[in-house]
Short mmCIF file of C-alpha atoms in Angstrom, two decimals:
data_model
loop_
_atom_site.label_atom_id
_atom_site.label_comp_id
_atom_site.label_asym_id
_atom_site.label_seq_id
_atom_site.Cartn_x
_atom_site.Cartn_y
_atom_site.Cartn_z
CA UNK A 1420 90.52 51.87 152.02
CA UNK A 1421 94.14 51.89 150.91
CA UNK A 1422 95.82 48.73 149.66
CA UNK A 1423 97.95 48.40 152.80
CA UNK A 1424 95.05 48.78 155.22
CA UNK A 1425 93.75 45.83 157.21
CA UNK A 1426 90.00 45.24 157.37
CA UNK A 1427 88.72 42.84 160.05
CA UNK A 1428 85.29 41.23 159.93
CA UNK A 1429 83.43 39.77 162.91
CA UNK A 1430 80.82 37.01 162.79
CA UNK A 1431 78.73 36.97 165.96
CA UNK A 1432 75.60 35.43 167.43
CA UNK A 1433 73.68 36.61 170.50
CA UNK A 1434 76.89 37.58 172.24
CA UNK A 1435 77.40 41.35 172.57
CA UNK A 1436 80.08 42.14 175.12
CA UNK A 1437 83.17 40.78 173.38
CA UNK A 1438 82.35 41.53 169.71
CA UNK A 1439 81.21 45.10 170.45
CA UNK A 1440 84.22 45.80 172.67
CA UNK A 1441 86.61 44.29 170.11
CA UNK A 1442 85.31 46.40 167.24
CA UNK A 1443 85.34 49.56 169.36
CA UNK A 1444 88.90 48.90 170.48
CA UNK A 1445 90.23 48.19 166.98
CA UNK A 1446 88.54 51.25 165.51
CA UNK A 1447 89.92 53.45 168.30
CA UNK A 1448 93.53 52.64 167.46
CA UNK A 1449 93.69 55.24 164.71
CA UNK A 1450 95.96 53.13 162.53
CA UNK A 1451 95.55 51.45 159.14
CA UNK A 1452 93.17 48.87 160.57
CA UNK A 1453 89.39 48.78 160.98
CA UNK A 1454 86.81 46.28 162.18
CA UNK A 1455 83.13 45.74 161.44
CA UNK A 1456 80.44 43.07 161.53
CA UNK A 1457 80.37 40.88 158.42
CA UNK A 1458 77.14 41.08 156.43
CA UNK A 1459 76.21 37.95 154.46
CA UNK A 1460 73.14 37.14 152.41
CA UNK A 1461 74.41 34.65 149.84
CA UNK A 1462 77.83 34.29 148.25
CA UNK A 1463 78.84 33.90 144.60
CA UNK A 1464 81.52 31.35 143.75
CA UNK A 1465 84.03 34.00 142.64
CA UNK A 1466 82.95 36.77 145.01
CA UNK A 1467 85.95 38.61 146.55
CA UNK A 1468 86.23 38.50 150.33
CA UNK A 1469 86.86 42.05 151.56
CA UNK A 1470 88.55 41.08 154.83
CA UNK A 1471 92.13 40.28 155.73
CA UNK A 1472 90.97 38.68 158.98
CA UNK A 1473 87.60 37.28 160.08
CA UNK A 1474 86.96 36.65 163.76
CA UNK A 1475 84.40 33.86 163.85
CA UNK A 1476 82.11 33.46 166.86
CA UNK A 1477 79.15 31.73 165.22
CA UNK A 1478 79.91 29.32 162.34
CA UNK A 1479 79.62 26.33 164.68
CA UNK A 1480 75.86 26.97 164.72
CA UNK A 1481 75.30 28.45 161.23
CA UNK A 1482 76.59 26.05 158.55
CA UNK A 1483 76.42 28.72 155.82
CA UNK A 1484 78.98 30.76 157.74
CA UNK A 1485 81.30 27.75 157.88
CA UNK A 1486 81.05 27.28 154.10
CA UNK A 1487 81.77 30.99 153.54
CA UNK A 1488 84.81 30.92 155.84
CA UNK A 1489 86.44 28.10 153.89
CA UNK A 1490 86.18 30.15 150.70
CA UNK A 1491 87.49 33.19 152.57
CA UNK A 1492 90.50 31.17 153.71
CA UNK A 1493 91.06 30.05 150.12
CA UNK A 1494 91.39 33.71 149.17
CA UNK A 1495 94.02 34.32 151.83
CA UNK A 1496 91.81 35.57 154.65
CA UNK A 1497 92.94 34.59 158.15
CA UNK A 1498 89.95 32.99 159.88
CA UNK A 1499 90.05 32.78 163.66
CA UNK A 1500 89.42 30.05 164.68
CA UNK A 1501 90.69 27.94 161.79
CA UNK A 1502 87.52 26.81 160.00
CA UNK A 1503 89.21 23.66 158.65
CA UNK A 1504 89.95 22.50 162.19
CA UNK A 1505 86.26 22.45 163.03
CA UNK A 1506 85.72 18.89 161.79
CA UNK A 1507 88.07 17.66 164.54
CA UNK A 1508 86.96 20.20 167.10
CA UNK A 1509 84.69 18.13 169.30
CA UNK A 1510 84.99 18.30 173.08
CA UNK A 1511 85.77 14.61 173.55
CA UNK A 1512 88.77 14.86 171.22
CA UNK A 1513 89.85 17.97 173.09
CA UNK A 1514 89.75 16.17 176.44
CA UNK A 1515 91.65 13.21 175.01
CA UNK A 1516 94.33 15.47 173.50
CA UNK A 1517 94.71 17.39 176.76
CA UNK A 1518 95.05 14.20 178.77
CA UNK A 1519 97.72 12.96 176.36
CA UNK A 1520 99.62 16.19 177.06
CA UNK A 1521 99.52 15.55 180.79
CA UNK A 1522 96.68 17.97 181.56
CA UNK A 1523 94.22 16.65 184.14
CA UNK A 1524 90.71 16.05 182.79
CA UNK A 1525 87.42 14.95 184.39
CA UNK A 1526 86.32 11.37 183.75
CA UNK A 1527 84.35 11.54 180.51
CA UNK A 1528 82.29 9.12 178.38
CA UNK A 1529 80.94 9.81 174.89
CA UNK A 1530 77.62 8.05 174.22
CA UNK A 1531 76.00 6.70 171.04
CA UNK A 1532 73.40 8.99 169.49
CA UNK A 1533 69.84 8.45 170.67
CA UNK A 1534 68.32 8.95 167.20
CA UNK A 1535 69.41 9.32 163.59
CA UNK A 1536 68.23 10.65 160.25
CA UNK A 1537 65.30 8.77 158.71
CA UNK A 1538 67.26 6.52 156.36
CA UNK A 1539 69.40 5.03 159.14
CA UNK A 1540 67.83 1.68 160.05
CA UNK A 1541 68.65 -1.12 162.46
CA UNK A 1542 70.78 -2.73 159.74
CA UNK A 1543 72.81 0.50 159.55
CA UNK A 1544 73.71 0.18 163.23
CA UNK A 1545 74.99 -3.38 163.45
CA UNK A 1546 78.25 -2.17 165.02
CA UNK A 1547 76.39 -0.68 167.99
CA UNK A 1548 75.93 -2.69 171.17
CA UNK A 1549 73.53 -1.89 174.04
CA UNK A 1550 74.86 0.89 176.26
CA UNK A 1551 75.43 0.10 179.94
CA UNK A 1552 74.29 3.42 181.39
CA UNK A 1553 74.55 2.23 185.00
CA UNK A 1554 78.18 1.26 184.48
CA UNK A 1555 79.03 4.64 182.95
CA UNK A 1556 77.17 6.51 185.70
CA UNK A 1557 79.20 4.59 188.25
CA UNK A 1558 82.41 5.41 186.34
CA UNK A 1559 81.92 9.20 186.25
CA UNK A 1560 80.02 9.35 189.54
CA UNK A 1561 76.81 11.14 190.48
CA UNK A 1562 76.02 13.95 190.24
CA UNK A 1563 77.54 14.27 186.79
CA UNK A 1564 77.16 16.49 183.75
CA UNK A 1565 75.52 15.48 180.47
CA UNK A 1566 76.36 17.75 177.55
CA UNK A 1567 76.86 17.67 173.76
CA UNK A 1568 80.24 16.80 172.25
CA UNK A 1569 79.79 19.68 169.76
CA UNK A 1570 78.77 23.28 170.27
CA UNK A 1571 78.88 25.71 173.16
CA UNK A 1572 76.92 28.40 174.95
CA UNK A 1573 75.90 25.94 177.70
CA UNK A 1574 73.12 24.59 175.47
CA UNK A 1575 71.65 21.19 176.35
CA UNK A 1576 73.87 20.94 179.43
CA UNK A 1577 72.29 19.06 182.33
CA UNK A 1578 73.37 18.24 185.87
CA UNK A 1579 72.37 14.63 186.44
CA UNK A 1580 71.58 13.35 189.95
CA UNK A 1581 70.25 9.85 189.29
CA UNK A 1582 70.21 7.04 186.75
CA UNK A 1583 66.54 7.77 185.97
CA UNK A 1584 67.38 11.40 185.23
CA UNK A 1585 70.29 10.30 183.06
CA UNK A 1586 68.03 8.06 180.98
CA UNK A 1587 65.37 10.79 180.69
CA UNK A 1588 67.82 13.37 179.38
CA UNK A 1589 69.49 10.88 177.05
CA UNK A 1590 66.14 9.86 175.57
CA UNK A 1591 65.36 13.55 174.98
CA UNK A 1592 68.70 14.29 173.30
CA UNK A 1593 67.59 13.37 169.77
CA UNK A 1594 70.46 13.25 167.29
CA UNK A 1595 72.93 15.14 169.49
CA UNK A 1596 76.14 13.33 170.39
CA UNK A 1597 76.10 13.45 174.19
CA UNK A 1598 78.78 12.93 176.82
CA UNK A 1599 78.73 12.11 180.50
CA UNK A 1600 81.35 13.90 182.56
CA UNK A 1601 82.47 13.85 186.15
CA UNK A 1602 81.10 16.89 187.98
CA UNK A 1603 83.82 19.23 189.23
CA UNK A 1604 82.83 21.73 191.91
CA UNK A 1605 85.24 24.58 191.16
CA UNK A 1606 86.66 27.32 193.35
CA UNK A 1607 87.67 29.48 190.38
CA UNK A 1608 86.42 29.24 186.79
CA UNK A 1609 89.11 30.47 184.42
CA UNK A 1610 89.30 30.95 180.68
CA UNK A 1611 92.61 31.49 178.93
CA UNK A 1612 92.48 33.18 175.51
CA UNK A 1613 95.63 32.05 173.69
CA UNK A 1614 97.23 33.27 170.48
CA UNK A 1615 99.47 30.74 168.78
CA UNK A 1616 101.85 29.26 171.33
CA UNK A 1617 103.20 32.63 172.48
CA UNK A 1618 100.54 34.67 174.27
CA UNK A 1619 98.07 33.57 176.96
CA UNK A 1620 96.04 35.51 179.50
CA UNK A 1621 94.10 33.87 182.31
CA UNK A 1622 90.75 35.59 182.99
CA UNK A 1623 88.30 34.76 185.76
CA UNK A 1624 84.90 33.93 184.26
CA UNK A 1625 81.42 33.73 185.74
CA UNK A 1626 79.65 31.07 183.64
CA UNK A 1627 75.98 31.40 182.73
CA UNK A 1628 73.69 29.73 180.17
CA UNK A 1629 73.11 31.30 176.77
CA UNK A 1630 76.52 32.93 176.52
CA UNK A 1631 75.52 35.42 179.24
CA UNK A 1632 78.50 34.83 181.51
CA UNK A 1633 80.89 37.63 182.35
CA UNK A 1634 84.64 38.19 182.61
CA UNK A 1635 86.47 39.88 185.46
CA UNK A 1636 89.23 41.84 183.76
CA UNK A 1637 91.18 42.41 187.00
CA UNK A 1638 94.30 40.41 186.16
CA UNK A 1639 95.40 40.34 189.79
CA UNK A 1640 92.19 38.83 191.15
CA UNK A 1641 93.63 35.36 190.50
CA UNK A 1642 96.45 34.06 192.71
CA UNK A 1643 99.73 34.39 190.84
CA UNK A 1644 100.56 30.67 190.99
CA UNK A 1645 97.11 29.67 189.70
CA UNK A 1646 97.24 32.27 186.93
CA UNK A 1647 100.71 31.18 185.80
CA UNK A 1648 99.71 27.50 185.84
CA UNK A 1649 96.57 28.12 183.77
CA UNK A 1650 98.54 30.07 181.18
CA UNK A 1651 101.30 27.45 181.03
CA UNK A 1652 98.76 24.67 180.47
CA UNK A 1653 96.96 26.65 177.75
CA UNK A 1654 100.21 27.31 175.89
CA UNK A 1655 101.09 23.63 176.15
CA UNK A 1656 97.69 22.59 174.80
CA UNK A 1657 97.72 25.02 171.87
#
């Protein structure tokens, strides 16, 4: 590959539709740019990173990928999303930031962890007070959603209908940091991929567990006012 060519790497998990389509599209352009799946099996400290850009869809679940991406960024590789932002990239912070920007958010509560690593004892937790689950259930309302503050793919997401069910799922959550959130029955589920603070595109999405949801690429299927509002809010947030 010539010095001026751009090589794009993709890190993926179980997801197929977007990564495969992205690579096919880039490689069909016929310009000085190519895309491929990154192959990793250990990384030397001074090992050159062969990519100008890495599109990351999996480091949130594979810590080795996250370590590699930081070194890639150090060598001048553009990592999307920014791997250094990940430490602040929990959902509760995202909701709080959006609310501060005037974007409506469901009522949300972040809960203490149910369990900890072995060397955390009762003396380690002297700042924690008993959690009033009934009060929080009343605050967000029932039914509500219990889900982790970190991660994605609809993993460990539960629709809660009663206080007993809430306590059961919380007790089964282990070391995950869980949230309770007001349940919103939507008419349209929209995702808005956004690049910088310049480009946004609202896409209707059919959510499904395990990253198996699908996008409807018909841009006109959404009412114009709803589409414009979603894009405006996404640009404001980013």
